C-alpha positions as YAML, in Angstrom:
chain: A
units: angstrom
residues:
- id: 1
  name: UNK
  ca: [81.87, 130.50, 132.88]
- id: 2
  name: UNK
  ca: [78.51, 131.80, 132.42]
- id: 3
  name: UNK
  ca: [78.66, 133.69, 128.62]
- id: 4
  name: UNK
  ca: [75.80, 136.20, 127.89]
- id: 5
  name: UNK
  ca: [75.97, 137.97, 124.60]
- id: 6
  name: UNK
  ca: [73.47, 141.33, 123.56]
- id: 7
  name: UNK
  ca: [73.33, 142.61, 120.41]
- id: 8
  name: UNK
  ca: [70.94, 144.79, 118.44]
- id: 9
  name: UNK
  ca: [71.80, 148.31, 119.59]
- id: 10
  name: UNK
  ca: [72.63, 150.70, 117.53]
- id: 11
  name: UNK
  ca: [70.95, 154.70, 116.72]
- id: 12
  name: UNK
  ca: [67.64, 155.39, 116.64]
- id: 13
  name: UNK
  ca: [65.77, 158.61, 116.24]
- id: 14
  name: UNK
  ca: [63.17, 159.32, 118.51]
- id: 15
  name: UNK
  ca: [59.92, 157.21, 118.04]
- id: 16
  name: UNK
  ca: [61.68, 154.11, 116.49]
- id: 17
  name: UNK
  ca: [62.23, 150.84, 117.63]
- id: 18
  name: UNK
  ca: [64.91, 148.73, 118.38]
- id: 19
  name: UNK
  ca: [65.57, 144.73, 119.22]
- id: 20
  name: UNK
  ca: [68.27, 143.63, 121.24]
- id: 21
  name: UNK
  ca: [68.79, 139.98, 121.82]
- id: 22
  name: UNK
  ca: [70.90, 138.36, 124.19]
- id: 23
  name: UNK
  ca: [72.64, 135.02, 123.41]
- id: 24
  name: UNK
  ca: [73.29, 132.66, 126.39]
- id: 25
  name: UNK
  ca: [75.67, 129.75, 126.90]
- id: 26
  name: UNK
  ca: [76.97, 127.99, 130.05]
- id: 27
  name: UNK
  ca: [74.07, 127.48, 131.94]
- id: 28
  name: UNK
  ca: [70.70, 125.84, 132.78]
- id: 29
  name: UNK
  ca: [69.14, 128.54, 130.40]
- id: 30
  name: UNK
  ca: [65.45, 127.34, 131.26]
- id: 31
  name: UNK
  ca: [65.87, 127.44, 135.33]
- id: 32
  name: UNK
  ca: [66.58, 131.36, 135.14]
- id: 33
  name: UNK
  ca: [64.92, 134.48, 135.51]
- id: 34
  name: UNK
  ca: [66.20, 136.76, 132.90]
- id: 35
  name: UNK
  ca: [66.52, 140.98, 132.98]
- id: 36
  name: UNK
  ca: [67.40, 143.66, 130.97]
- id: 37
  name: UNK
  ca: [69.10, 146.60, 132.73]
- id: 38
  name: UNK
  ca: [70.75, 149.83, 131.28]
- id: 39
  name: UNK
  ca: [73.08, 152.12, 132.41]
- id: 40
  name: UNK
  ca: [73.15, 155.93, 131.29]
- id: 41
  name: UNK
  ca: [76.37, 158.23, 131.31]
- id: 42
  name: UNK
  ca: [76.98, 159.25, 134.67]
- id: 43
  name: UNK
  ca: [74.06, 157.39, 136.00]
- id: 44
  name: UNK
  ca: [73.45, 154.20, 138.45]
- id: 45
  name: UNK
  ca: [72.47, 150.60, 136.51]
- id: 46
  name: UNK
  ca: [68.70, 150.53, 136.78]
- id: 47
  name: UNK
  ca: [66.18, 147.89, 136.45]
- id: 48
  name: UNK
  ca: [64.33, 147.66, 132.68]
- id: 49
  name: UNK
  ca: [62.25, 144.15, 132.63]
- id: 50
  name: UNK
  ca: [62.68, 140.76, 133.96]
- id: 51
  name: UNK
  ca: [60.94, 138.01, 132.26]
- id: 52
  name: UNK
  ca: [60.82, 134.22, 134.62]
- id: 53
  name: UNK
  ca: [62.34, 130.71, 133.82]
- id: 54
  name: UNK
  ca: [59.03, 130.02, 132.25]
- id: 55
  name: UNK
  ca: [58.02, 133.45, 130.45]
- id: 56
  name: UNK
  ca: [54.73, 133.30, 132.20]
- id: 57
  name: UNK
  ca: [55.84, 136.31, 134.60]
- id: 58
  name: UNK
  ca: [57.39, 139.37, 133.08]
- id: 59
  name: UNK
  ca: [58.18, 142.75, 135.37]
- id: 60
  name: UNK
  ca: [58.92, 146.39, 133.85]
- id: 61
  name: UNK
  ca: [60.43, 149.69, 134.82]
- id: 62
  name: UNK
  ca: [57.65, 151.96, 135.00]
- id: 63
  name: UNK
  ca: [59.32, 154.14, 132.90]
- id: 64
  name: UNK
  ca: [59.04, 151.85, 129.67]
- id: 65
  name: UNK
  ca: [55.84, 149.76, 130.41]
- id: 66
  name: UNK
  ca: [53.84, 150.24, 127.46]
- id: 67
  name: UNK
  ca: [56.70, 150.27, 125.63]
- id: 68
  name: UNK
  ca: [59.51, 147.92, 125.79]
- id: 69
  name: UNK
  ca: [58.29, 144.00, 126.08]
- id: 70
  name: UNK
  ca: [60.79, 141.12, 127.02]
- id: 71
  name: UNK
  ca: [60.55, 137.27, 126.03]
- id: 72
  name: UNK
  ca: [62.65, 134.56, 125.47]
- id: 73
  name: UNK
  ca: [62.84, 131.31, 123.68]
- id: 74
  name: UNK
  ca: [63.89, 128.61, 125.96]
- id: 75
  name: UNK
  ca: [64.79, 126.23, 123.48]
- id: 76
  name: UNK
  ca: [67.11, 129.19, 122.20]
- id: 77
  name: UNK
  ca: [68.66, 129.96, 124.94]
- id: 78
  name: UNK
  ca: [67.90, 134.07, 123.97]
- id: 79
  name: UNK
  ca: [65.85, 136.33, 125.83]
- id: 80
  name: UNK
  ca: [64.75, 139.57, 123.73]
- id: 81
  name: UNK
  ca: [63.80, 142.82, 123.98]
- id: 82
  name: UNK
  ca: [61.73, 144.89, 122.08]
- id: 83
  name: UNK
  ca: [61.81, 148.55, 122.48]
- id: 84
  name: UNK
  ca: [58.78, 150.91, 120.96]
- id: 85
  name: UNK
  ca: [58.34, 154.20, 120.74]
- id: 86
  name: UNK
  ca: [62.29, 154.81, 122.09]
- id: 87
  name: UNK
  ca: [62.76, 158.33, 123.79]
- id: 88
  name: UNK
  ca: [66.23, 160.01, 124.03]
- id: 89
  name: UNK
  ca: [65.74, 159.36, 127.89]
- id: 90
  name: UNK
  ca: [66.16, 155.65, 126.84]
- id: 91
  name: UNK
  ca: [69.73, 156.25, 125.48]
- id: 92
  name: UNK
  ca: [72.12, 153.78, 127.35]
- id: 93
  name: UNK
  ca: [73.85, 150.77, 127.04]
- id: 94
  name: UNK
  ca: [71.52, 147.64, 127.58]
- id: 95
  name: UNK
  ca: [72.82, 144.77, 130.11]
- id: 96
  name: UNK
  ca: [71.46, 141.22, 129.77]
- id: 97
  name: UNK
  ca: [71.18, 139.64, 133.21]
- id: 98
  name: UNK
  ca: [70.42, 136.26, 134.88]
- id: 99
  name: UNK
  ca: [69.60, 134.66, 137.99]
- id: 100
  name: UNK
  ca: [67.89, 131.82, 139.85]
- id: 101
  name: UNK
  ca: [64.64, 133.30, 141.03]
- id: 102
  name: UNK
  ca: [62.32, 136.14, 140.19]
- id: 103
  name: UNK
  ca: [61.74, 139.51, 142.00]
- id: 104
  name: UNK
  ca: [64.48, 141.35, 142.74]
- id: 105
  name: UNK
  ca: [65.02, 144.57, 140.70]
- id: 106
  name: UNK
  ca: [68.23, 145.08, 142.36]
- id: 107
  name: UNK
  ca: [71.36, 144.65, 139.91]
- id: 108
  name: UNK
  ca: [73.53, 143.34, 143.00]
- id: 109
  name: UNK
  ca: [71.72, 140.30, 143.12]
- id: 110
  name: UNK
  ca: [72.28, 139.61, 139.86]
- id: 111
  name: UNK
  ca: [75.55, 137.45, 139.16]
- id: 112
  name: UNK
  ca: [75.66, 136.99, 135.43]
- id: 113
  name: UNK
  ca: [76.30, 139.98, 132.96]
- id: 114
  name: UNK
  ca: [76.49, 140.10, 129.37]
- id: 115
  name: UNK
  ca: [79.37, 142.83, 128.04]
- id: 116
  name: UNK
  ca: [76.57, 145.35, 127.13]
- id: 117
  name: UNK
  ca: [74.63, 146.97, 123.84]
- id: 118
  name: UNK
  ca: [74.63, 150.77, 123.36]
- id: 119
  name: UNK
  ca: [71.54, 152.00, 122.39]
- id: 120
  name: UNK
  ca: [71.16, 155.75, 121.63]
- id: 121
  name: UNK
  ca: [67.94, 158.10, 120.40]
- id: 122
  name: UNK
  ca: [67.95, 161.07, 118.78]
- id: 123
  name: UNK
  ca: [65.81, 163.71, 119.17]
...
């Protein structure tokens, strides 16, 4: 079973930064496409960054380019994400995601799911 564990939330005020890591374990680490995705109270899942099996490609939200910048250490097995500048609109708790292949911004087609980070700003 596929094990992907975030951590790193916590509360922010607005203008801070934050770090969340995700830990994996149970698969080929190196052959996936890793995401970020967050999920707001009463809100769908939506798509924050993707970084591919290499790190050479990364993909953001439009909402926190600028911002937020993903990367992972293979030989780790992490992927992280740091978060600049955080605006109460990024309150949410954080999902780290996998797959096999890079593109898709749609959480359905993603079949691995860490257990989630909540991440809250103040204003």
């Amino acid at each position: 079973q596929v094990q992907l564990v975030e951590s790193g939330g916590g509360l922010v005020q607005a203008g801070g930064s934050l770090r969340l890591s995700c830990a994996a374990s149970r698969l080929t680490f190196s052959s996936y496409t890793m995401g970020w995705f967050r999920q707001a109270p009463g809100k769908e899942r939506e798509f924050v960054a993707a970084i591919s099996w290499s790190g050479g490609t990364t993909s953001y939200a439009d909402s926190v380019k600028g911002r937020f910048t993903i990367s992972r250490d293979n030989a780790k097995r992490s992927v992280t994400l740091q978060m600049n500048s955080l605006k109460p609109d990024d309150t949410a708790i954080y999902f780290c995601t996998g797959r096999v292949g890079f593109g898709t911004t749609n959480p359905n087609e993603y079949p691995h799911w860490g257990q989630g980070t909540q991440v809250t700003v103040s204003s």
